[in-house]
Amino acid sequence: MRTQVGIIGGGPAGLLLSQLLHLAGVSTVVLERRSRDHVLGRIRAGVLEQGFQNLMRRAEVAGRMERDGQVHSGVNIAYQEDRLRIDLEGLTGGKTVMVYGQTEVTRDLYAARDALDGMVIDEAADVTPHDLESDSPYLTFEKDGAAERLDCDFVIGCDGSHGISRTAIPADRLQTFERVYPFGWLGVLSATPPVNDELIYARHDLGFALCSLRGPGLSRYYVQCRADENPQHWSDERFWTRLKTQLPAEVAARLVTGASIEKSVAPLRSFVAEPLRWGRLFLAGDAAHIVPPTGAKGLNLAASDIHYLSGALVDWYRQGDSAGLDSYSQRALARVWKAERFSWWMTALLHRFPENEGFGDRIQRAEFDYLMSSKAAQTALAENYVGLPY
Ligand code: APR
Ligand code: PHB
């Protein structure tokens, strides 16, 4: 097989890139390790920045998002019993976010790739890149037990945090930066009406909690837990009790509980690999960087990478111009690090850190009090939450 751009990983990053390149006349093949059912069954975050929304429109996959997504003009922060609404729209000159699940984004992207006869090979095993330093790299993989080879001009690693593309870069050419947080999030999806029409991020002495939503009858809630927590040890009742305890009383009183549809634990981690290019290999999305979910930046960062990278590849194919490819790593990383900073800051503000007893707790409280009293601080939060410019 031959294509122009070989993409490893059929998550949102890989599919979005494939779709944008297709519309610009560049051929792609996506190699995805898992089955489509598996990919579409993953529940992840669901807050889309305006830049992401625009990219979905450019990729001609925004129809369902425009119809079913909810525009949010504010977000709430609670600290024990105190609540602060951040007026995203008012503080950013009219910017908002869209609440629309990543699972739905992925579904829309698959539908669009299918409609255009896009080549997405599911259950591709042992995907291995070769000759990445040459002008003619290729990928080998196994499909249904048969060995396959895909020749291409470029290989794009969109294979998430556990992918193989990053490991193809020699260790002495790659620098990595990491912070592992001493806790995780226990998430529950339930077919219950959301407790609030906007998100509430809550800091409580027992730990962080988040009230999010997917639609009028579908809620997504999280509580801070141990990083190695087993979700099976959490009955629905235990989860609801904990969540109620960690929310302001007035919010807890309104919470409607019900059977969970999904329950999972995610560890919290910050990670960045540099640079994002090695020869003809380019990294994008979770393959290159991870943020803790506080602030919902993971998916949005994947989108900004794809924005830079798709433009750079199109310039290369249309005009033979390599400037965009040459500056991709630097441009993408500049934005990545700002989102890393914001996600780290929100995580630090809202979680209970075991080592924080005393001084650290007072600093967190002071940070929140400052946020309550300062329009400048609220503006900084709002500007980052709606997404920094591309
Ligand atoms: N070969 C082929 N595919 C692979 C391999 C491999 N060796 N390893 C992983 N993959 C696939 C995974 O199965 C997954 O479908 O790559 C895909 C990566 O998708 P995501 O993990 O969703 O990553 P990405 O597309 O970068 O999306 C951005 O932002 O909100 C966060 O983590 C969240 O998924 C989200 C991410
Ligand atoms: C979610 O809805 O799953 C969600 C929302 C906001 C976050 C993280 C997750 O910061």
XYZ file of C-alpha atoms and ligand atoms in Angstrom:
436
model
C 0.000 0.000 0.000
C 1.065 3.559 -0.570
C -0.287 6.846 0.743
C 1.059 10.351 1.270
C 0.597 10.595 5.034
C 0.571 7.497 7.264
C -1.194 8.164 10.557
C -0.752 5.913 13.590
C -3.780 6.049 15.905
C -7.474 6.590 15.193
C -8.374 8.781 18.165
C -9.588 12.356 17.684
C -6.129 13.639 16.686
C -5.517 11.053 13.953
C -9.031 11.197 12.549
C -9.185 14.989 12.498
C -5.852 15.163 10.689
C -6.938 12.526 8.200
C -10.176 14.368 7.471
C -8.563 17.815 7.069
C -5.856 16.441 4.763
C -8.406 14.558 2.685
C -10.403 17.770 2.148
C -7.176 19.461 1.010
C -6.452 16.680 -1.500
C -3.761 14.868 0.502
C -4.160 11.101 0.875
C -3.902 9.377 4.266
C -4.215 5.952 5.832
C -5.000 5.660 9.554
C -3.781 2.560 11.411
C -5.683 1.947 14.654
C -4.753 -0.818 17.057
C -8.157 -1.322 18.667
C -11.586 -2.189 17.282
C -13.914 0.625 16.389
C -16.334 -0.412 19.148
C -13.549 -0.084 21.663
C -12.514 3.364 20.425
C -16.125 4.568 20.420
C -16.793 3.140 23.869
C -14.214 5.296 25.649
C -15.693 8.008 27.844
C -13.505 11.083 28.078
C -13.797 14.817 28.681
C -16.178 17.026 26.794
C -15.370 20.730 26.825
C -14.446 22.133 23.417
C -12.648 25.437 22.974
C -13.696 27.759 20.168
C -10.559 26.830 18.196
C -11.576 23.168 18.327
C -15.105 24.024 17.219
C -13.731 25.976 14.271
C -11.545 23.047 13.292
C -14.588 20.739 13.367
C -16.369 23.186 11.056
C -13.395 23.311 8.706
C -13.319 19.518 8.724
C -17.043 19.559 7.764
C -18.004 17.454 10.792
C -19.686 20.081 12.958
C -23.361 19.357 12.193
C -24.226 17.254 15.221
C -21.974 19.323 17.505
C -23.846 22.512 16.499
C -27.171 20.756 17.120
C -26.523 18.772 20.311
C -23.585 20.601 21.894
C -24.314 23.114 24.645
C -22.753 26.546 24.573
C -21.491 27.482 28.037
C -20.793 31.110 28.812
C -19.608 30.515 32.377
C -17.961 28.018 34.697
C -18.157 27.714 38.497
C -15.514 27.213 41.133
C -16.502 26.219 44.657
C -14.320 26.232 47.745
C -15.997 24.518 50.675
C -19.286 26.495 50.857
C -18.155 29.468 48.768
C -18.994 29.736 45.085
C -17.652 31.869 42.307
C -18.999 32.040 38.762
C -16.416 32.871 36.146
C -18.168 34.822 33.405
C -16.231 33.361 30.497
C -18.119 35.320 27.882
C -18.021 38.666 29.648
C -14.360 38.410 30.620
C -13.061 37.306 27.204
C -14.939 39.642 24.905
C -17.572 37.105 23.903
C -15.820 33.735 23.904
C -17.565 30.598 25.134
C -16.931 26.838 25.289
C -19.022 23.995 23.878
C -19.928 21.019 26.051
C -19.980 18.025 23.697
C -18.464 14.657 24.627
C -15.224 13.462 23.091
C -16.978 10.160 22.388
C -19.403 12.055 20.137
C -16.557 13.959 18.458
C -14.897 10.639 17.635
C -18.161 9.186 16.361
C -18.694 12.195 14.058
C -15.136 11.934 12.745
C -15.497 8.220 11.967
C -18.795 8.892 10.181
C -17.128 11.611 8.105
C -14.159 9.408 7.203
C -16.539 6.629 6.156
C -18.649 9.005 4.063
C -15.556 10.028 2.073
C -14.256 6.443 1.824
C -11.373 7.377 4.091
C -9.022 4.514 4.806
C -9.049 3.699 8.535
C -7.678 0.246 9.275
C -8.947 -1.031 12.616
C -7.276 -3.751 14.642
C -3.902 -3.125 13.000
C -1.420 -5.015 15.187
C 2.302 -4.426 15.701
C 2.412 -1.140 13.828
C 6.121 -0.343 13.403
C 7.665 2.696 11.696
C 10.815 2.301 9.556
C 13.364 4.585 7.860
C 12.000 7.698 9.542
C 15.193 9.602 8.801
C 14.894 8.965 5.064
C 12.561 10.615 2.505
C 10.664 7.366 2.085
C 9.580 6.044 5.482
C 7.178 3.127 5.766
C 5.055 1.343 8.306
C 4.667 -2.376 8.782
C 1.742 -3.948 10.623
C -0.399 -7.033 10.826
C -4.014 -7.195 9.807
C -6.035 -10.407 10.222
C -2.810 -12.325 10.676
C -1.246 -11.096 7.407
C 1.884 -8.920 7.273
C 1.265 -5.557 5.566
C 3.422 -2.631 4.492
C 2.393 0.999 4.018
C 4.790 3.334 2.179
C 4.370 7.050 2.757
C 6.051 10.473 2.710
C 5.385 11.243 6.376
C 4.463 9.298 9.500
C 2.289 11.042 12.068
C 2.206 9.608 15.600
C -1.303 10.185 16.971
C -1.252 7.005 19.031
C -1.897 8.441 22.467
C 0.123 8.197 25.653
C 0.762 4.432 25.373
C 1.565 4.474 21.665
C 4.723 3.311 19.921
C 5.587 6.286 17.732
C 7.307 8.266 20.482
C 9.464 5.264 21.310
C 10.749 5.234 17.707
C 12.710 8.410 18.488
C 16.202 7.617 19.812
C 16.422 8.372 23.524
C 19.262 10.841 23.051
C 17.080 12.915 20.668
C 14.112 13.199 22.989
C 13.671 15.091 26.223
C 10.707 14.347 28.432
C 9.213 16.349 31.284
C 6.818 14.794 33.747
C 4.889 15.428 36.935
C 2.822 12.660 38.467
C 0.167 13.806 40.919
C -0.473 11.749 44.047
C -4.155 11.125 43.206
C -6.608 10.247 40.450
C -10.186 10.993 39.454
C -13.002 8.525 39.901
C -15.582 9.328 37.204
C -19.212 8.280 36.939
C -21.575 8.679 34.001
C -25.257 8.507 34.947
C -28.562 8.952 33.165
C -29.681 11.612 35.620
C -30.423 15.319 35.114
C -27.262 17.391 35.736
C -27.153 19.106 39.112
C -26.264 22.393 37.449
C -26.537 23.789 33.945
C -22.878 24.871 34.068
C -19.818 22.948 35.255
C -18.824 23.176 38.932
C -15.202 22.525 39.932
C -15.173 22.082 43.706
C -12.350 22.102 46.242
C -13.188 20.508 49.588
C -11.036 19.459 52.529
C -11.749 15.834 51.584
C -10.674 16.449 48.000
C -11.694 17.697 44.588
C -15.073 17.113 42.912
C -16.409 18.037 39.476
C -19.989 18.255 38.236
C -20.107 18.045 34.460
C -22.701 16.948 31.961
C -23.288 15.482 28.538
C -26.890 16.531 27.933
C -30.230 17.237 29.616
C -30.525 13.701 31.018
C -26.903 12.673 31.175
C -24.429 13.719 33.891
C -20.721 13.221 34.379
C -19.297 13.536 37.911
C -15.846 13.044 39.391
C -14.296 12.854 42.845
C -10.627 12.830 43.783
C -9.395 9.338 44.695
C -6.164 7.405 45.088
C -4.247 7.036 41.822
C -4.423 3.239 42.140
C -8.049 3.159 43.282
C -10.106 0.208 42.058
C -13.455 1.531 40.723
C -15.067 -1.786 41.649
C -14.600 -0.878 45.287
C -16.952 2.016 44.768
C -20.618 1.138 44.830
C -22.880 3.794 43.328
C -24.044 4.632 46.825
C -20.524 5.152 48.104
C -19.771 7.424 45.150
C -22.887 9.580 45.574
C -22.284 9.948 49.302
C -18.723 11.073 48.723
C -19.707 13.466 45.937
C -22.416 15.063 48.073
C -19.980 15.561 50.937
C -17.504 17.357 48.696
C -19.991 19.783 47.130
C -21.418 22.956 48.687
C -24.523 21.961 50.701
C -26.854 23.906 48.449
C -25.568 22.005 45.371
C -25.556 18.621 47.147
C -29.194 19.160 48.125
C -30.156 19.430 44.439
C -28.148 16.401 43.278
C -30.256 13.714 41.619
C -28.625 10.298 41.930
C -29.221 7.104 39.979
C -27.560 3.995 38.623
C -24.163 4.580 37.038
C -23.637 3.728 33.366
C -19.850 3.838 33.557
C -17.344 4.150 36.356
C -13.599 4.511 35.877
C -10.430 5.831 37.478
C -7.961 8.092 35.673
C -4.553 8.907 37.157
C -3.419 12.543 36.908
C -0.223 13.355 35.101
C 1.532 16.188 33.280
C 3.916 15.106 30.517
C 5.637 16.734 27.553
C 8.040 15.223 25.008
C 10.364 17.501 23.033
C 10.817 17.924 20.142
C 7.674 16.819 18.296
C 9.607 15.863 15.182
C 12.252 13.375 14.276
C 13.060 13.120 10.559
C 9.783 12.318 8.817
C 7.973 11.480 12.060
C 5.736 14.064 13.722
C 3.988 13.603 17.069
C 0.583 15.102 17.896
C -1.974 14.894 20.708
C -1.578 12.581 23.688
C 1.381 10.855 22.003
C 3.320 14.057 22.628
C 1.837 15.493 25.799
C -0.537 14.783 28.654
C -2.308 17.237 30.929
C -4.292 16.445 34.056
C -8.014 16.761 33.163
C -8.596 19.791 35.400
C -9.355 22.473 32.815
C -10.250 19.992 30.049
C -7.280 20.804 27.849
C -6.247 17.322 26.573
C -8.504 17.109 23.557
C -8.159 20.803 22.809
C -4.373 20.555 22.722
C -4.603 17.659 20.301
C -6.697 19.943 18.103
C -4.208 22.816 18.113
C -1.402 20.400 17.183
C -3.504 19.184 14.270
C -4.250 22.751 13.235
C -0.518 23.530 12.902
C 0.387 20.174 11.411
C -2.387 19.967 8.811
C -1.527 23.479 7.595
C 2.160 22.597 7.414
C 1.543 19.393 5.433
C -0.800 21.118 3.002
C 1.812 23.859 2.398
C 4.383 21.172 1.716
C 2.202 19.306 -0.781
C 0.787 22.409 -2.506
C 3.842 24.637 -2.665
C 6.773 22.483 -1.679
C 7.081 24.838 1.291
C 8.660 23.165 4.324
C 8.600 26.198 6.652
C 5.502 24.983 8.502
C 6.922 21.505 9.009
C 10.219 22.951 10.203
C 8.544 25.194 12.769
C 5.786 22.757 13.798
C 7.469 21.478 16.934
C 8.342 24.909 18.226
C 4.934 26.473 17.459
C 2.927 23.587 18.871
C 5.084 23.324 22.006
C 4.735 27.028 22.765
C 0.983 26.539 23.085
C 1.315 23.140 24.771
C 3.395 24.568 27.601
C 0.877 27.322 28.286
C -1.885 24.729 28.575
C 0.397 22.576 30.745
C 0.848 25.557 33.050
C -2.875 26.254 33.253
C -3.815 22.600 33.881
C -1.137 22.315 36.550
C -2.354 25.547 38.168
C -5.998 24.474 38.240
C -4.981 21.084 39.583
C -2.922 22.723 42.326
C -5.757 25.070 43.277
C -8.496 22.473 43.535
C -7.066 19.209 44.882
C -6.138 17.998 48.298
C -2.420 17.254 48.295
C -1.333 14.833 51.025
C 1.797 16.904 51.636
C -0.115 20.174 51.820
C -1.471 20.070 55.373
C -1.010 23.473 56.943
C 0.883 25.945 54.798
C -0.210 24.538 51.439
C -3.873 24.531 52.469
C -3.716 28.177 53.474
C -2.044 29.088 50.183
C -4.834 27.331 48.250
C -7.454 29.232 50.221
C -5.625 32.512 49.624
C -5.479 31.749 45.912
C -9.243 31.188 45.841
C -9.943 34.338 47.907
C -7.789 36.323 45.516
C -9.712 34.866 42.575
C -12.997 35.861 44.254
C -11.839 39.436 44.722
C -9.900 40.121 41.545
C -11.334 40.638 38.090
C -7.798 40.403 36.708
C -7.372 36.921 38.194
C -10.776 35.830 36.907
C -9.909 37.159 33.465
C -6.693 35.136 33.436
C -8.651 32.001 34.306
C -11.348 32.742 31.718
C -8.835 33.480 28.944
C -7.109 30.149 29.503
C -10.305 28.165 29.999
C -11.844 29.264 26.694
C -8.495 28.519 25.049
C -5.488 30.617 24.098
C -5.287 31.653 20.431
C -3.683 29.302 17.874
N -0.831 1.295 16.919
C -1.981 1.828 16.439
N -2.821 2.579 17.182
C -2.479 2.796 18.458
C -1.286 2.272 19.034
C -0.436 1.488 18.199
N 0.678 0.972 18.665
N -1.213 2.656 20.322
C -2.309 3.379 20.559
N -3.088 3.476 19.452
C -4.386 4.148 19.303
C -5.281 4.028 20.513
O -6.005 2.819 20.507
C -6.171 5.243 20.359
O -7.357 4.964 19.644
O -4.161 5.537 19.174
C -5.340 6.243 19.570
C -4.950 7.440 20.395
O -6.109 8.163 20.706
P -6.257 9.046 22.030
O -5.668 8.337 23.174
O -7.680 9.438 22.116
O -5.315 10.322 21.759
P -5.504 11.590 20.817
O -6.130 11.229 19.519
O -4.204 12.293 20.861
O -6.629 12.426 21.549
C -6.403 13.449 22.464
O -6.994 14.261 24.634
O -8.784 14.510 26.107
C -7.566 13.885 25.894
O -6.790 11.715 26.423
C -7.807 12.451 25.823
O -8.042 11.015 23.980
C -7.895 12.280 24.310
C -6.760 13.097 23.875
C -16.029 15.934 31.582
O -17.158 16.364 31.288
O -15.764 14.724 31.513
C -15.000 16.898 31.997
C -15.256 18.244 32.006
C -14.305 19.147 32.416
C -13.075 18.689 32.804
C -12.776 17.335 32.788
C -13.737 16.437 32.386
O -12.125 19.580 33.224
